[in-house]
PDB file of C-alpha atoms in Angstrom:
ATOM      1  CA  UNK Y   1     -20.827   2.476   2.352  1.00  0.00           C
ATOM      2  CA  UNK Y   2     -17.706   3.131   0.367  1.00  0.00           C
ATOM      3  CA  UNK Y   3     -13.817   3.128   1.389  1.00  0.00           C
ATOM      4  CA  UNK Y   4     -11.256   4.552  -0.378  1.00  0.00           C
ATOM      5  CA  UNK Y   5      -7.709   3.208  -0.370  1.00  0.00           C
ATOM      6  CA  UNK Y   6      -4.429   5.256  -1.810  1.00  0.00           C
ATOM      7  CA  UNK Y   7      -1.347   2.893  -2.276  1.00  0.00           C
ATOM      8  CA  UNK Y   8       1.970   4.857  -2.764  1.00  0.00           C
ATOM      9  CA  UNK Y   9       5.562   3.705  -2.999  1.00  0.00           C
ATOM     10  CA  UNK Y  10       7.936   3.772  -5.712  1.00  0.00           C
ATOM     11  CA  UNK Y  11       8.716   1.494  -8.755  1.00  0.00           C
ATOM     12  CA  UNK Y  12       9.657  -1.869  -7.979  1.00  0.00           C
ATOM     13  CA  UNK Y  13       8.310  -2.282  -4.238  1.00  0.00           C
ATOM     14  CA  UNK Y  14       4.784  -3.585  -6.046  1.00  0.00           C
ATOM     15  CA  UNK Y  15       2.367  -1.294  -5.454  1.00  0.00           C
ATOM     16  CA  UNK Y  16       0.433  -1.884  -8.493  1.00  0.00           C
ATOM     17  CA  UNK Y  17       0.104  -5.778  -7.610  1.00  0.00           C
ATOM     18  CA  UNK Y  18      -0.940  -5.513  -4.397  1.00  0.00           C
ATOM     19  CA  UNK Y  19      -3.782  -3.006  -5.338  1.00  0.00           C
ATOM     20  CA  UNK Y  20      -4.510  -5.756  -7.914  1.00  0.00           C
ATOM     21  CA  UNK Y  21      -4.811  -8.256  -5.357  1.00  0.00           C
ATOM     22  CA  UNK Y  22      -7.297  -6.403  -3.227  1.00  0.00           C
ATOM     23  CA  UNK Y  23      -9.122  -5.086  -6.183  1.00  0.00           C
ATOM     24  CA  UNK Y  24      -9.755  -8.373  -7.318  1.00  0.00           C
ATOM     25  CA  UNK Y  25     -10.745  -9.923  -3.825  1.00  0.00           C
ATOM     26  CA  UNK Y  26     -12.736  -6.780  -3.546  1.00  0.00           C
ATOM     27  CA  UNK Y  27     -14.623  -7.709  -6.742  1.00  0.00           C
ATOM     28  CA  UNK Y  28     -15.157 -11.252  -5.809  1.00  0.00           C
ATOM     29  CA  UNK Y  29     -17.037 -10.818  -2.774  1.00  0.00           C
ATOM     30  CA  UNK Y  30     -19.070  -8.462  -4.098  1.00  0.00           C
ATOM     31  CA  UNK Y  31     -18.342  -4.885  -4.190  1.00  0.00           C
ATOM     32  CA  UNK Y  32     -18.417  -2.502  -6.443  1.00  0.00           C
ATOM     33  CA  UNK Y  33     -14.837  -1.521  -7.781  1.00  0.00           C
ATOM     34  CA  UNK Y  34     -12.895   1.254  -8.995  1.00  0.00           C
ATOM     35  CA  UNK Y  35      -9.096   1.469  -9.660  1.00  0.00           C
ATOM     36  CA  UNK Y  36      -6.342   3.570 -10.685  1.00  0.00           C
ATOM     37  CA  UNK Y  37      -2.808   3.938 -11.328  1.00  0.00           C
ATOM     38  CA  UNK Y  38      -0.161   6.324 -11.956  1.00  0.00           C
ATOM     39  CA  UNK Y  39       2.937   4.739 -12.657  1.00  0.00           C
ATOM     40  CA  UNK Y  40       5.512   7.760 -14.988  1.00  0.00           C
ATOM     41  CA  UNK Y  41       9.130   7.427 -13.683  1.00  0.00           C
ATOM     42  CA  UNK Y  42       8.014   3.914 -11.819  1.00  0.00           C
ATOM     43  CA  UNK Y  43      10.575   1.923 -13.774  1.00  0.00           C
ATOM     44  CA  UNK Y  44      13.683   4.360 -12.740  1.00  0.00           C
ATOM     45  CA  UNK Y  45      12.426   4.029  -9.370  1.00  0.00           C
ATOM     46  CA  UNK Y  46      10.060   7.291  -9.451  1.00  0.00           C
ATOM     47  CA  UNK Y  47       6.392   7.520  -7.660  1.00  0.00           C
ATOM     48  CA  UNK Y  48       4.083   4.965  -7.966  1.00  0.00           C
ATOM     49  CA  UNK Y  49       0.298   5.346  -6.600  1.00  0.00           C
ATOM     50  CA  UNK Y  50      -2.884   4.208  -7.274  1.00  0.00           C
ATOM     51  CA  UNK Y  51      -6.189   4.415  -5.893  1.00  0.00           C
ATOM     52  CA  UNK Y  52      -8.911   1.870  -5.024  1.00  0.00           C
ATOM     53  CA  UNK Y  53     -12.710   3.062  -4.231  1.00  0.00           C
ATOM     54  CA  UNK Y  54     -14.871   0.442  -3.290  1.00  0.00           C
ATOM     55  CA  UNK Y  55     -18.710   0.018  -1.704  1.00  0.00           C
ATOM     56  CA  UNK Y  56     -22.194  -0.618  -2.841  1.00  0.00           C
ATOM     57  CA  UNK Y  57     -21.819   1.951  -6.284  1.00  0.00           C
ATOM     58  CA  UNK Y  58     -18.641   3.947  -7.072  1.00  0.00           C
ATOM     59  CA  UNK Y  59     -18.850   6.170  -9.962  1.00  0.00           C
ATOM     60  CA  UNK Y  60     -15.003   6.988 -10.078  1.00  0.00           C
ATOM     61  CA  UNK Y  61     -12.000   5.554  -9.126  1.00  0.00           C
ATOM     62  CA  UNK Y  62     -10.274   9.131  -8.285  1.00  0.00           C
ATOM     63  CA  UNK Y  63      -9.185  10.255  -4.513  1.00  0.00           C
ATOM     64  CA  UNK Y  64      -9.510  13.922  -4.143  1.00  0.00           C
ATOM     65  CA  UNK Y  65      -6.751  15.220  -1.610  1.00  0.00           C
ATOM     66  CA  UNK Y  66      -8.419  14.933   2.022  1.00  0.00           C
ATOM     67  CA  UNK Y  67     -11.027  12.275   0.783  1.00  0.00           C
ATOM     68  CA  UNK Y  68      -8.557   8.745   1.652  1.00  0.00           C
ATOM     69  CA  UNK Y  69      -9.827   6.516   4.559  1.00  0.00           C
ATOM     70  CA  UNK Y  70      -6.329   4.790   4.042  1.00  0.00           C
ATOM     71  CA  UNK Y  71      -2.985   5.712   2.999  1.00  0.00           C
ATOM     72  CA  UNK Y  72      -0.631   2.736   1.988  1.00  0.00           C
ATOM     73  CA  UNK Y  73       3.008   3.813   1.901  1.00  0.00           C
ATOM     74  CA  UNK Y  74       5.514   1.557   0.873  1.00  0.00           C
ATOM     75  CA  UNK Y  75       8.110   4.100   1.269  1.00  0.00           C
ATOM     76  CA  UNK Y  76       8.560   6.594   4.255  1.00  0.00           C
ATOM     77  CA  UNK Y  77       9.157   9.782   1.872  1.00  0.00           C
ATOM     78  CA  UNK Y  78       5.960   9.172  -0.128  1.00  0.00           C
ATOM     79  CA  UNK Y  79       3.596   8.953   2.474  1.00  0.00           C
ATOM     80  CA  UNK Y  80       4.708  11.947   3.316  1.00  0.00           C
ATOM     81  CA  UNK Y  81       4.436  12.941  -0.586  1.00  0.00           C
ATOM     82  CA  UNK Y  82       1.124  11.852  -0.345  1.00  0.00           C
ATOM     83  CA  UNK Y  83      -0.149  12.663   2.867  1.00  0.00           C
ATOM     84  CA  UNK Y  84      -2.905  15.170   1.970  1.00  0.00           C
ATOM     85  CA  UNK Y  85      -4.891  12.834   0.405  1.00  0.00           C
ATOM     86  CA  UNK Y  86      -6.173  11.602   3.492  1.00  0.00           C
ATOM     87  CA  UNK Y  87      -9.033  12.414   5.670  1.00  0.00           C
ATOM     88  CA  UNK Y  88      -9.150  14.321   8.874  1.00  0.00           C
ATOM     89  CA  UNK Y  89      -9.602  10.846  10.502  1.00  0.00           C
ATOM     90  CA  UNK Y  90      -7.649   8.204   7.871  1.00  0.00           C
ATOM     91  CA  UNK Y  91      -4.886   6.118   8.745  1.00  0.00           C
ATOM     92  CA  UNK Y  92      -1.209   6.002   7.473  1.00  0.00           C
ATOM     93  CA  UNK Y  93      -0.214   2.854   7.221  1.00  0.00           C
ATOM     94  CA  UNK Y  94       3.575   2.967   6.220  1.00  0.00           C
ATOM     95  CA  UNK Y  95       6.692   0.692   5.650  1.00  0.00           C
ATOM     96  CA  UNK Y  96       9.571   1.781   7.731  1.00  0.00           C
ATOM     97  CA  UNK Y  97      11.790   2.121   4.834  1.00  0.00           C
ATOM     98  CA  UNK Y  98      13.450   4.643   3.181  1.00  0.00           C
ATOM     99  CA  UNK Y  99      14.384   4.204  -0.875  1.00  0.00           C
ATOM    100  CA  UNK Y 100      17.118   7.322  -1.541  1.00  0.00           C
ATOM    101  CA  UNK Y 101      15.530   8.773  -4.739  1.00  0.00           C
ATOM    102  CA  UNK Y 102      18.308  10.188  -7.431  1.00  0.00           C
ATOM    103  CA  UNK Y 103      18.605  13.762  -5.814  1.00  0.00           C
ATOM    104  CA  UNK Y 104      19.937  12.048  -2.445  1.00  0.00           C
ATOM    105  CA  UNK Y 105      22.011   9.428  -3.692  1.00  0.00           C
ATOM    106  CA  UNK Y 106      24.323  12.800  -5.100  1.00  0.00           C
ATOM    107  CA  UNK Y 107      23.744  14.218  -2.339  1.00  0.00           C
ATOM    108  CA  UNK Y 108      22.365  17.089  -3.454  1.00  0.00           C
ATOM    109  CA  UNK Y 109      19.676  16.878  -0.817  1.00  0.00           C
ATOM    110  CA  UNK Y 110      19.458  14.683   2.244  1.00  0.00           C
ATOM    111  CA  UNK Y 111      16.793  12.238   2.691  1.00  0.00           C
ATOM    112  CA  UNK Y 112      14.344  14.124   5.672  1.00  0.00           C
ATOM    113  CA  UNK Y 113      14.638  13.320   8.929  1.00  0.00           C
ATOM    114  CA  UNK Y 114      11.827  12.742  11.179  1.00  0.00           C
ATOM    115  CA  UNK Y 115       8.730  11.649   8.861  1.00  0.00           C
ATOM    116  CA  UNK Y 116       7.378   8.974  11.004  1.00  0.00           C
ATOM    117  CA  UNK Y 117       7.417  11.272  14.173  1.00  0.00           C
ATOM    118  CA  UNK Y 118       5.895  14.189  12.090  1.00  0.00           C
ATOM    119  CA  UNK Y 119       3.034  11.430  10.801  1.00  0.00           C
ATOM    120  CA  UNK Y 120       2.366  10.301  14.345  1.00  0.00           C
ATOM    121  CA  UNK Y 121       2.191  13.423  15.266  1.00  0.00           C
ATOM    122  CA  UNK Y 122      -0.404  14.557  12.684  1.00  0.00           C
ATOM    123  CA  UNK Y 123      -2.771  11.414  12.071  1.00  0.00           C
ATOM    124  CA  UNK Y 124      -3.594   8.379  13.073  1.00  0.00           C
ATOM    125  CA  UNK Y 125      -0.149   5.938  11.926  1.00  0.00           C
ATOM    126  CA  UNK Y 126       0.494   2.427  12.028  1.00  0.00           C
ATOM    127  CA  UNK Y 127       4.386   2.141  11.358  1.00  0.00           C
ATOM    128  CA  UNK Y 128       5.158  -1.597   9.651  1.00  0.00           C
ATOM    129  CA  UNK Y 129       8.671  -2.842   9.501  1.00  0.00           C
ATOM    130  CA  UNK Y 130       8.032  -4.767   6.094  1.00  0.00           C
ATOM    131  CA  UNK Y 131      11.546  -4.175   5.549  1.00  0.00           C
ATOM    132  CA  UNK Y 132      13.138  -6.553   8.026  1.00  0.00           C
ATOM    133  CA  UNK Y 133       9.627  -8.962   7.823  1.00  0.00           C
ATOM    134  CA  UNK Y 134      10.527  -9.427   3.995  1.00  0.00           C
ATOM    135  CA  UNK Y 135      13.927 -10.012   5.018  1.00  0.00           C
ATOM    136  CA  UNK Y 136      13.558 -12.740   7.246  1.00  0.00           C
ATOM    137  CA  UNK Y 137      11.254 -14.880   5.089  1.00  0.00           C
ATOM    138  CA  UNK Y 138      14.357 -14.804   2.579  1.00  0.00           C
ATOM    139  CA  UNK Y 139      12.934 -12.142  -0.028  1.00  0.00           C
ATOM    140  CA  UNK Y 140      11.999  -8.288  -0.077  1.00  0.00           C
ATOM    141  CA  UNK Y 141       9.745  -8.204  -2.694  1.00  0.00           C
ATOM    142  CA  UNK Y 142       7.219  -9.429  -0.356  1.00  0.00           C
ATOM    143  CA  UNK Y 143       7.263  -6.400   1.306  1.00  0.00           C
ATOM    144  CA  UNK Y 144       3.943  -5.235  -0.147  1.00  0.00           C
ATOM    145  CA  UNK Y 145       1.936  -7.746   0.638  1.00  0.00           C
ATOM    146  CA  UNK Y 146       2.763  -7.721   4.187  1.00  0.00           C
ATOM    147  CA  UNK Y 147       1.948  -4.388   3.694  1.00  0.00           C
ATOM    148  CA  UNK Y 148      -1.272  -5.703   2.404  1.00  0.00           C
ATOM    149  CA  UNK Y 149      -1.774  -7.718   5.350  1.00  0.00           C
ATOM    150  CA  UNK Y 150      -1.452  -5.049   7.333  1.00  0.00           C
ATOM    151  CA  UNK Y 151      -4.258  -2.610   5.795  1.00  0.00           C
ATOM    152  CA  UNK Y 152      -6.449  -5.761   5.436  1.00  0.00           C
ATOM    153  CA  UNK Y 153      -6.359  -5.927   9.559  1.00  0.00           C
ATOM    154  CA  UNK Y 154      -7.025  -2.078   9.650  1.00  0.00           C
ATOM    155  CA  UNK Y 155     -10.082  -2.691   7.755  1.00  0.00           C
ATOM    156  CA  UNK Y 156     -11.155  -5.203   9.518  1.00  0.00           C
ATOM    157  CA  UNK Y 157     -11.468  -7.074   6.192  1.00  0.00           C
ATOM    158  CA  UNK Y 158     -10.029 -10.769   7.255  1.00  0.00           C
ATOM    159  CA  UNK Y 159     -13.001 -12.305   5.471  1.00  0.00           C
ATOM    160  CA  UNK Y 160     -11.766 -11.022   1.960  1.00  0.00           C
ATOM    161  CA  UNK Y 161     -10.434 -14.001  -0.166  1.00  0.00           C
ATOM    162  CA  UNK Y 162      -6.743 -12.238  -0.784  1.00  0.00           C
ATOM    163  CA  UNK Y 163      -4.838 -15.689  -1.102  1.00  0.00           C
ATOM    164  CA  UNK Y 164      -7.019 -16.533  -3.439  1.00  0.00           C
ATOM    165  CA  UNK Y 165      -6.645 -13.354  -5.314  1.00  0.00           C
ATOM    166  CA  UNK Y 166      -2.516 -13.786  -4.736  1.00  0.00           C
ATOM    167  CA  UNK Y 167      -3.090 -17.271  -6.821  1.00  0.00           C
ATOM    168  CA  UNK Y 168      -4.205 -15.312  -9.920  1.00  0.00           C
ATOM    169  CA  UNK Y 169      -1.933 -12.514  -9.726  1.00  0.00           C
ATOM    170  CA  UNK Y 170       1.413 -14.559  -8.620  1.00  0.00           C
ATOM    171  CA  UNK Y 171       3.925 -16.686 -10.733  1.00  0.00           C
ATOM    172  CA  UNK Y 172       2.703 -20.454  -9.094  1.00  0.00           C
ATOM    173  CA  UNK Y 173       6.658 -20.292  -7.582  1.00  0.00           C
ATOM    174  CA  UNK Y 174       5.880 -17.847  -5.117  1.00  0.00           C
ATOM    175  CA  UNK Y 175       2.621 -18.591  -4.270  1.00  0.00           C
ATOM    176  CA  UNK Y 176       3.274 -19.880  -0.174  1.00  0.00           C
ATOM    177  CA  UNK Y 177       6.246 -17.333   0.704  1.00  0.00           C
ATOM    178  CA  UNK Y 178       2.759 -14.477  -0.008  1.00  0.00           C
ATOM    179  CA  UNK Y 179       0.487 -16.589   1.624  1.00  0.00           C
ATOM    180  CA  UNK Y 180       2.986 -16.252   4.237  1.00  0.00           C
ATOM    181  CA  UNK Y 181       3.717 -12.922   4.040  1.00  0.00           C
ATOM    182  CA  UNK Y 182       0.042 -11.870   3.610  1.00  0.00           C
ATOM    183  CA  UNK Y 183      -0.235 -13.648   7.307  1.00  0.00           C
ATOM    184  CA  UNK Y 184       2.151 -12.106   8.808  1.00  0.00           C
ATOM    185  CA  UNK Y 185       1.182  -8.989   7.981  1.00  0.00           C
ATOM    186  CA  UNK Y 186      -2.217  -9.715   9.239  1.00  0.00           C
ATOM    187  CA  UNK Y 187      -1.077 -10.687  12.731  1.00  0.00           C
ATOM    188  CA  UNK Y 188       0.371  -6.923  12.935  1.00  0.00           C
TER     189      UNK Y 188
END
């Protein structure tokens, strides 16, 4: 058995810590794990993604296009960026929220209309308001590990340690509003 897991958003919605997070609860109970990342622009608010493999033996940590079990968007535009990496029968999980990238804040090219519809339209979807979630437990930088929460219940992985894992990735400070958000996003 082996799952692999494509996180995508863009920099500063932490993609890279919440594939930490599961890598390392991953890694605790057990499994064999791989990870990537591909962070270039991330900083000026350009693509972020990285890849988790996990199972009995991996040998890489790299996603071919068509080969994802699970896509985790944090952004509507990249899973659409990004939605050839998975598998005739993978799931989109995605964040209904849209981050303008430069070329649409001047308005040189409006941000596309319709990429939830086209996703449900084309693969299994679970659409996660992470936005608004984030918002009412007082901060949006939590939005990714509801969005954790979320692919955690797809998996049917609820036995995976991830608050523990959120200890040793998190600042101590904001240790219960993930715990929080993490359940949340698990009751989705």
């Amino acid at each position: 058995m082996s799952k692999s897991i494509k996180l995508v958003g863009v920099g500063g919605q932490g993609t890279i810590l919440a594939t930490k997070i599961l890598s390392t609860a991953l890694i605790h109970e057990g499994y064999d794990v791989k990870m990537s990342e591909i962070h270039g622009m991330s900083q000026r608010g350009g693509s972020v993604s990285s890849e988790i493999r996990f199972g009995d033996k991996v040998h890489s940590p790299v996603i071919e296009k068509g080969h994802a079990d699970v896509l985790v968007a944090f952004e509507q535009m990249e899973a659409a960026r990004y939605l050839d990496y998975i598998k005739k029968d993978g799931v989109v999980i995605v964040n209904d929220y849209q981050v303008n990238s430069m070329v649409t804040l001047t308005g040189k090219v409006p941000y596309p209309q319709g990429i939830l519809s086209y996703l449900k339209d084309h693969v299994q979807t679970v659409i996660v308001d992470a936005h608004t979630m984030a918002g009412k437990l007082g901060n949006a930088k939590v939005m990714n590990i509801i969005m954790l929460g979320a692919l955690i219940k797809q998996l049917g992985f609820e036995h995976l340690d991830i608050e523990g894992a959120i200890l040793e990735h998190v600042k101590p400070k904001y240790h219960e509003l993930n715990k929080i958000a993490f359940q949340q996003g698990l009751q989705l």
